[in-house]
Coordinates of C-alpha atoms in Angstrom, one line a residue:
Chain H
M1 CA 77.2 105.3 114.7
V2 CA 80.1 106.3 112.5
D3 CA 80.5 106.9 108.7
A4 CA 84.3 105.5 108.5
L5 CA 86.5 103.3 110.4
I6 CA 90.3 103.8 110.0
F7 CA 92.7 101.1 111.1
D8 CA 96.1 100.7 112.7
V9 CA 97.8 98.1 110.4
F10 CA 101.0 96.7 111.9
G11 CA 99.9 94.2 114.6
T12 CA 96.2 95.1 114.2
C13 CA 95.5 93.8 110.6
V14 CA 98.7 92.0 109.9
D15 CA 101.2 89.8 111.7
W16 CA 104.4 91.8 111.2
R17 CA 106.5 89.7 113.3
G18 CA 105.8 86.2 111.9
S19 CA 106.0 87.5 108.4
V20 CA 109.1 89.5 108.6
A21 CA 110.8 86.7 110.4
R22 CA 110.0 84.5 107.6
A23 CA 111.5 86.8 105.1
V24 CA 114.6 87.1 107.2
A25 CA 114.8 83.4 107.5
A26 CA 114.8 83.1 103.7
D27 CA 117.6 85.8 103.2
L28 CA 119.7 85.2 106.3
P29 CA 119.5 81.6 107.1
D30 CA 122.2 81.5 109.7
I31 CA 120.7 83.9 112.4
D32 CA 117.7 83.9 114.7
A33 CA 115.0 85.3 112.4
E34 CA 112.5 86.1 115.2
A35 CA 115.1 87.9 117.3
F36 CA 116.0 89.8 114.0
A37 CA 112.7 90.7 113.3
T38 CA 112.1 91.9 116.9
A39 CA 115.2 94.0 116.8
W40 CA 114.3 95.6 113.4
R41 CA 110.9 96.5 114.7
A42 CA 112.4 97.9 118.0
E43 CA 114.2 100.5 116.0
Y44 CA 110.8 101.7 114.5
D45 CA 109.6 104.0 117.3
P46 CA 112.9 105.7 117.9
A47 CA 113.5 106.3 114.3
M48 CA 110.1 108.0 114.0
A49 CA 110.4 109.9 117.4
R50 CA 113.2 111.9 115.5
V51 CA 110.7 113.1 113.1
R52 CA 107.9 113.6 115.6
D53 CA 110.2 115.8 117.7
G54 CA 111.4 117.9 114.7
A55 CA 115.0 116.7 114.8
R56 CA 114.4 115.5 111.3
G57 CA 111.8 116.4 108.6
Y58 CA 109.1 114.0 107.3
V59 CA 110.9 110.8 106.0
A60 CA 108.6 107.8 104.7
L61 CA 108.7 104.8 106.7
D62 CA 110.2 102.7 103.8
D63 CA 113.4 104.7 104.2
L64 CA 113.4 104.4 108.1
H65 CA 112.8 100.9 107.7
L66 CA 116.0 100.7 105.3
E67 CA 118.2 102.6 107.7
N68 CA 116.9 100.5 110.6
L69 CA 117.7 97.4 108.6
D70 CA 121.2 98.4 108.2
R71 CA 121.5 99.2 111.9
V72 CA 120.2 95.9 112.9
A73 CA 122.3 93.9 110.3
H74 CA 125.4 95.6 111.8
A75 CA 124.4 94.6 115.3
F76 CA 123.9 91.1 114.2
A77 CA 127.1 91.3 112.3
V78 CA 125.5 89.9 109.0
E79 CA 125.7 90.9 105.3
V80 CA 122.3 91.4 103.8
P81 CA 122.5 90.0 100.2
D82 CA 119.9 92.4 98.8
R83 CA 118.7 95.3 101.2
L84 CA 115.8 96.6 99.1
R85 CA 114.3 93.1 98.7
L86 CA 114.5 92.3 102.4
N87 CA 113.2 95.8 103.1
A88 CA 110.1 95.0 100.9
A89 CA 109.2 92.3 103.4
W90 CA 107.0 95.1 105.1
E91 CA 105.0 95.1 101.9
R92 CA 104.3 91.4 102.1
L93 CA 102.9 91.0 105.7
D94 CA 100.1 88.2 106.1
P95 CA 97.0 89.3 107.7
W96 CA 95.5 87.9 110.8
P97 CA 92.8 85.2 109.7
D98 CA 89.8 87.3 110.5
V99 CA 90.8 90.5 108.8
V100 CA 89.9 90.1 105.3
A101 CA 86.5 88.7 105.8
G102 CA 85.9 91.3 108.4
L103 CA 86.9 94.2 106.3
E104 CA 84.8 93.0 103.5
R105 CA 81.7 93.0 105.6
L106 CA 82.8 96.3 107.2
K107 CA 83.2 97.9 103.8
R108 CA 79.4 97.2 103.0
E109 CA 78.6 99.5 106.0
V110 CA 81.2 102.3 106.1
I111 CA 84.2 103.6 104.5
I112 CA 87.4 101.7 105.6
A113 CA 90.9 102.9 105.4
P114 CA 94.3 102.4 107.0
C115 CA 95.5 105.1 109.2
S116 CA 99.0 103.6 109.6
N117 CA 102.5 105.0 110.0
G118 CA 103.2 103.2 106.7
S119 CA 103.6 105.1 103.5
I120 CA 101.0 105.3 100.6
A121 CA 103.5 103.1 98.6
L122 CA 103.9 100.5 101.4
M123 CA 100.2 100.3 102.4
T124 CA 99.1 100.1 98.7
R125 CA 101.4 97.1 98.0
L126 CA 100.7 95.5 101.3
A127 CA 97.0 95.8 100.6
R128 CA 97.5 94.0 97.2
H129 CA 99.5 91.2 98.8
A130 CA 97.1 90.7 101.7
D131 CA 93.8 91.4 99.9
L132 CA 92.8 94.3 102.2
P133 CA 89.8 95.9 100.4
W134 CA 90.6 99.5 101.6
D135 CA 88.5 102.3 100.0
C136 CA 91.6 104.6 100.1
I137 CA 94.8 105.0 101.9
L138 CA 95.2 107.4 104.7
G139 CA 97.9 107.8 107.4
A140 CA 101.5 109.2 107.9
D141 CA 102.0 110.2 104.3
I142 CA 99.1 112.5 103.9
A143 CA 99.8 114.2 107.3
R144 CA 103.5 114.1 106.9
G145 CA 103.8 113.1 110.4
Y146 CA 103.7 110.0 112.6
K147 CA 101.1 108.6 114.9
P148 CA 100.5 109.3 117.9
Q149 CA 100.7 112.9 116.5
P150 CA 97.3 114.4 116.6
E151 CA 97.5 115.7 113.1
V152 CA 97.8 112.2 111.6
Y153 CA 94.2 111.2 113.0
L154 CA 92.8 114.6 112.1
A155 CA 94.4 114.6 108.6
A156 CA 92.5 111.2 108.0
C157 CA 89.2 112.8 109.0
A158 CA 89.9 115.9 106.9
A159 CA 90.7 113.8 103.9
L160 CA 87.3 112.1 104.3
R161 CA 85.6 115.4 104.9
L162 CA 84.0 113.9 108.1
P163 CA 84.1 115.4 111.7
P164 CA 86.3 113.2 114.1
E165 CA 83.2 112.0 115.9
A166 CA 82.0 110.3 112.7
V167 CA 85.3 108.3 112.4
M168 CA 86.4 105.4 114.6
M169 CA 90.0 104.6 114.9
V170 CA 90.5 100.8 115.3
A171 CA 93.6 99.5 117.0
A172 CA 95.0 96.6 119.1
H173 CA 97.1 99.3 120.8
N174 CA 95.7 101.1 123.7
D175 CA 98.1 104.3 123.3
D176 CA 97.0 104.6 119.6
L177 CA 93.4 104.8 120.7
A178 CA 94.2 107.2 123.6
A179 CA 95.7 109.7 121.0
A180 CA 92.8 109.2 118.6
R181 CA 90.4 110.0 121.4
R182 CA 92.2 112.9 122.5
V183 CA 91.3 114.7 119.2
G184 CA 87.7 113.5 119.2
L185 CA 87.7 110.2 117.3
R186 CA 85.7 107.3 118.3
T187 CA 87.7 104.3 119.4
G188 CA 87.5 100.4 118.8
F189 CA 89.8 98.0 120.4
V190 CA 90.5 94.4 119.1
P191 CA 93.1 92.6 120.9
R192 CA 96.2 90.8 119.2
P193 CA 97.7 88.9 122.0
R194 CA 100.3 87.2 119.8
E195 CA 101.5 90.3 118.0
H196 CA 104.8 90.2 120.1
G197 CA 104.9 86.4 120.3
P198 CA 104.0 84.1 122.9
G199 CA 105.4 86.2 125.7
Q200 CA 103.5 89.4 125.1
V201 CA 102.8 91.5 128.2
R202 CA 101.4 94.8 126.7
D203 CA 97.8 95.4 125.0
L204 CA 96.4 92.1 126.1
R205 CA 93.3 94.0 126.9
P206 CA 91.5 97.2 126.6
E207 CA 92.9 99.7 129.2
S208 CA 90.2 102.4 129.0
D209 CA 86.4 102.4 128.2
W210 CA 86.8 102.4 124.4
D211 CA 83.6 102.9 122.6
L212 CA 83.8 99.6 121.2
V213 CA 85.7 96.3 122.1
A214 CA 85.6 93.4 119.8
R215 CA 87.1 89.8 119.8
D216 CA 88.3 90.1 116.2
F217 CA 87.4 91.9 112.9
L218 CA 84.3 89.7 112.4
D219 CA 82.9 90.6 115.8
L220 CA 83.8 94.2 115.0
A221 CA 81.8 93.9 111.8
E222 CA 79.0 92.4 113.4
Q223 CA 78.9 95.3 116.1
V224 CA 79.2 98.0 113.6
A225 CA 76.4 96.6 111.5
R226 CA 74.1 96.2 114.6
S227 CA 74.8 99.9 115.8
R228 CA 73.9 101.2 112.3
K229 CA 70.6 99.3 112.2
R230 CA 69.4 100.9 115.6
Chain B
M1 CA 106.0 98.1 80.6
V2 CA 104.9 100.0 83.6
D3 CA 104.2 99.3 87.4
A4 CA 101.2 101.5 87.8
L5 CA 98.4 103.1 85.8
I6 CA 97.0 106.3 87.1
F7 CA 93.6 107.5 85.7
D8 CA 91.7 110.7 84.9
V9 CA 88.2 110.0 86.3
F10 CA 85.6 112.6 85.3
G11 CA 84.9 111.7 81.6
T12 CA 87.5 109.1 81.3
C13 CA 86.1 106.6 83.9
V14 CA 82.6 108.0 84.6
D15 CA 80.0 109.7 82.6
W16 CA 79.6 113.0 84.7
R17 CA 77.3 114.7 82.2
G18 CA 74.6 112.0 82.1
S19 CA 75.0 111.3 85.9
V20 CA 74.8 115.0 87.1
A21 CA 72.0 115.7 84.6
R22 CA 69.9 112.9 86.2
A23 CA 70.5 114.3 89.8
V24 CA 69.6 117.8 88.6
A25 CA 66.4 116.6 87.0
A26 CA 65.4 114.8 90.2
D27 CA 66.0 117.9 92.3
L28 CA 65.1 120.7 89.7
P29 CA 62.3 119.3 87.5
D30 CA 61.5 122.5 85.9
I31 CA 65.0 123.4 84.2
D32 CA 66.8 121.9 81.4
A33 CA 69.0 119.3 83.3
E34 CA 71.6 118.7 80.6
A35 CA 72.1 122.5 80.0
F36 CA 72.4 123.0 83.8
A37 CA 75.0 120.1 84.1
T38 CA 77.1 121.5 81.3
A39 CA 76.9 125.0 82.7
W40 CA 77.9 123.5 86.1
R41 CA 80.9 121.7 84.6
A42 CA 81.8 124.8 82.5
E43 CA 82.7 126.5 85.8
Y44 CA 85.0 123.8 86.7
D45 CA 88.1 124.9 85.0
P46 CA 88.0 128.7 85.8
A47 CA 87.5 127.9 89.5
M48 CA 90.6 125.5 89.5
A49 CA 92.5 128.1 87.5
R50 CA 92.4 130.7 90.3
V51 CA 94.1 128.0 92.7
R52 CA 96.6 127.0 89.9
D53 CA 97.8 130.8 89.3
G54 CA 98.0 131.3 93.0
A55 CA 95.1 133.9 93.4
R56 CA 93.7 131.5 95.9
G57 CA 95.2 128.7 98.2
Y58 CA 94.2 125.1 97.6
V59 CA 90.6 124.4 98.0
A60 CA 89.2 120.9 97.7
L61 CA 87.0 120.3 94.5
D62 CA 84.0 119.6 96.6
D63 CA 84.0 123.3 97.8
L64 CA 84.6 124.5 94.2
H65 CA 81.5 122.4 93.0
L66 CA 79.3 123.9 95.7
E67 CA 80.4 127.4 94.9
N68 CA 79.9 126.8 91.1
L69 CA 76.5 125.3 91.9
D70 CA 75.4 128.6 93.5
R71 CA 76.7 130.6 90.7
V72 CA 74.8 128.4 88.1
A73 CA 71.8 128.1 90.1
H74 CA 71.6 132.0 90.1
A75 CA 72.3 132.2 86.6
F76 CA 69.2 129.8 85.8
A77 CA 67.3 131.8 88.4
V78 CA 66.2 128.6 90.6
E79 CA 66.3 127.7 94.0
V80 CA 68.1 124.5 94.8
P81 CA 66.2 122.6 97.5
D82 CA 69.3 121.0 99.2
R83 CA 72.6 122.2 97.9
L84 CA 74.7 119.7 99.7
R85 CA 72.7 116.9 98.4
L86 CA 72.8 118.1 94.8
N87 CA 76.5 118.8 95.1
A88 CA 77.0 115.1 96.2
A89 CA 75.8 114.1 92.7
W90 CA 79.6 114.2 91.9
E91 CA 80.1 111.3 94.2
R92 CA 77.4 109.2 92.4
L93 CA 78.6 109.3 88.7
D94 CA 78.2 106.2 86.8
P95 CA 81.1 104.4 85.1
W96 CA 81.3 103.8 81.3
P97 CA 80.2 100.2 80.8
D98 CA 83.8 98.9 80.1
V99 CA 85.5 100.5 83.2
V100 CA 84.8 98.2 86.1
A101 CA 85.6 95.0 84.2
G102 CA 88.7 96.6 82.6
L103 CA 90.0 98.0 86.0
E104 CA 89.5 94.5 87.6
R105 CA 91.7 92.9 84.9
L106 CA 94.3 95.7 85.2
K107 CA 94.6 95.4 88.8
R108 CA 95.7 91.9 88.6
E109 CA 98.8 93.3 86.5
V110 CA 99.6 96.7 88.0
I111 CA 98.8 99.3 90.6
I112 CA 95.6 101.3 89.6
A113 CA 94.7 104.7 91.1
P114 CA 92.8 107.6 90.3
C115 CA 95.0 110.9 89.5
S116 CA 91.9 113.2 89.3
N117 CA 91.2 116.7 90.4
G118 CA 88.5 115.3 92.8
S119 CA 89.5 115.1 96.5
I120 CA 90.1 112.0 98.4
A121 CA 86.8 112.1 99.9
L122 CA 85.0 112.7 96.5
M123 CA 87.0 109.9 94.9
T124 CA 86.5 107.5 97.7
R125 CA 82.7 107.9 97.7
L126 CA 82.7 107.8 93.9
A127 CA 84.6 104.6 94.0
R128 CA 82.1 102.9 96.5
H129 CA 79.2 104.0 94.2
A130 CA 80.7 102.9 91.1
D131 CA 82.5 99.8 92.2
L132 CA 85.9 101.2 91.0
P133 CA 88.5 98.8 92.5
W134 CA 91.4 101.3 93.1
D135 CA 94.5 100.2 95.0
C136 CA 94.7 103.7 96.5
I137 CA 93.5 107.3 95.8
L138 CA 96.0 109.9 94.4
G139 CA 95.5 113.2 92.6
A140 CA 94.7 116.8 93.6
D141 CA 94.5 116.4 97.3
I142 CA 97.9 114.8 97.9
A143 CA 99.6 117.5 95.6
R144 CA 97.4 120.4 96.9
G145 CA 97.3 121.6 93.4
Y146 CA 95.2 120.8 90.2
K147 CA 96.1 119.2 87.0
P148 CA 97.6 119.9 84.8
Q149 CA 100.1 121.3 87.0
P150 CA 103.1 119.1 87.0
E151 CA 103.2 118.6 90.7
V152 CA 100.0 116.7 90.6
Y153 CA 101.4 113.8 88.3
L154 CA 104.7 113.9 90.1
A155 CA 103.1 113.6 93.6
A156 CA 101.2 110.5 92.3
C157 CA 104.5 109.0 91.3
A158 CA 106.3 109.9 94.4
A159 CA 103.4 108.5 96.7
L160 CA 103.9 105.2 94.8
R161 CA 107.7 105.5 95.1
L162 CA 108.0 104.9 91.4
P163 CA 109.9 107.0 88.8
P164 CA 107.5 108.7 86.3
E165 CA 108.7 106.4 83.5
A166 CA 107.2 103.5 85.5
V167 CA 103.6 105.2 85.7
M168 CA 101.3 105.5 82.9
M169 CA 98.6 108.5 82.9
V170 CA 95.4 107.3 81.3
A171 CA 92.9 109.8 80.0
A172 CA 90.3 110.6 77.3
H173 CA 91.9 114.2 77.3
N174 CA 94.9 115.0 75.0
D175 CA 95.9 118.0 77.2
D176 CA 96.1 115.9 80.4
L177 CA 98.4 113.5 78.6
A178 CA 100.4 116.1 77.3
A179 CA 101.0 117.5 80.7
A180 CA 101.9 114.1 82.2
R181 CA 104.4 113.4 79.3
R182 CA 106.1 116.7 79.9
V183 CA 107.1 115.4 83.3
G184 CA 108.2 112.0 82.1
L185 CA 105.1 109.7 82.6
R186 CA 104.0 107.2 80.1
T187 CA 100.8 108.0 78.4
G188 CA 97.5 106.0 77.4
F189 CA 94.6 107.4 75.4
V190 CA 91.1 106.1 75.7
P191 CA 88.5 108.0 73.6
R192 CA 85.3 108.8 75.1
P193 CA 83.5 110.6 72.2
R194 CA 80.3 111.1 74.1
E195 CA 81.6 112.7 77.1
H196 CA 80.3 116.0 76.2
G197 CA 77.1 114.7 74.5
P198 CA 76.3 113.9 70.8
G199 CA 77.9 117.1 69.5
Q200 CA 81.4 116.5 71.0
V201 CA 84.2 118.2 68.9
R202 CA 87.3 117.8 71.0
D203 CA 89.3 114.6 72.1
L204 CA 87.6 112.6 69.5
R205 CA 91.0 111.0 68.7
P206 CA 94.7 111.0 69.9
E207 CA 96.4 114.1 68.9
S208 CA 99.9 112.8 69.6
D209 CA 101.9 109.7 69.5
W210 CA 100.8 108.5 73.1
D211 CA 102.5 105.3 74.3
L212 CA 99.3 103.4 74.2
V213 CA 95.9 104.0 72.6
A214 CA 93.1 101.7 73.4
R215 CA 89.4 101.5 72.3
D216 CA 88.1 101.3 75.9
F217 CA 89.3 99.9 79.3
L218 CA 89.1 96.2 78.1
D219 CA 91.4 96.7 75.3
L220 CA 93.6 98.7 77.6
A221 CA 93.9 95.8 80.0
E222 CA 94.6 93.4 77.2
Q223 CA 97.3 95.6 75.8
V224 CA 98.9 96.2 79.3
A225 CA 98.7 92.5 79.9
R226 CA 100.3 91.7 76.7
S227 CA 103.2 94.2 77.1
R228 CA 104.1 92.7 80.5
K229 CA 104.3 89.2 79.2
R230 CA 106.8 90.1 76.6

């Protein structure tokens, strides 16, 4: 029984790959949009790693995305007509079909908030696009760090004035949950086997005894509601 | 024309005085509940002033409220049966009647967020109680300071990645708007002539040429929608 659920967003709540590929296809009709989206995302973790390891101060993900876009456009040898417009594709990602209804049910039971590496600005605009009914926006910006750094999970709990054991991290990524568990949060796994496309090989199933495993957000909402009725 | 509206909350969105007085009356039936609520609130600004002037590091308003409760209970010579429960009265303040409908209309036009001295935790629980449909929670916690310190307004704009001139501060308090204007934000005044009860003498009217003056949040929503259609 927890008082708040905090969520990974990219991949867990929204289909970044399909949505970014659509935006790429619209702006850059002559290239392989899915390959471009995958290459753009591949720059994500290395860019954050430099902030995590202290080589660079905290920079919001919006700025990292833009730098990464320039790098990938160079690699694909394309000229992006409007860099800022294409970068805003990350604010217009579509939710998986179960997400909005699941979050609405969950919100009747507990506080719900993103705990993403996306900035407050990005998460706010994404929530407006995708109708994600968050109670507040937590994550990288309030910690000025990037998951899986422990302070990101702990800053989210502190912002809610809840102890870690009263907060569940929900993600489709085993490593995100492992990091949250290490600092005392509860953990919930929801598989997203198509996040990386048809050939996905990782995170197809829970790789530890997470506190909760759900098929999708509707199942998650049912399990959370049941646990609170006990 | 702005892209976001940020709001003062205590007094502007919610009736703190009536709501706190009701909670006091329930827990402390033998005292003058309105006088107690007024005395509790009177400790608000001096407590924040010590943080503003650097005599004390940033302490969330929840903690200041609790310290102030102890001080006021001592002055009234009463024993509070459950201090934390009574302190949570600040999370259960009722909105003025025009607020929820007004915010819902505004949310269709622009980003809406509180820019209050209340913490993320307090604002999150208050939004759940009062059905305030915020897009995100800004304010004291993300700036680690208290209005009218300029960094609180500027941190809200920075979190949204908007320049101050694209953000309007909305408040029932002239001094809040003056501080926001000094750092470049747009300003909107909505009078709340009963915030301090029937004998209120201040903030009965706009005391400067604020960018917008509205009768209530419905009028505010109409004026904002009209300005964006131009």
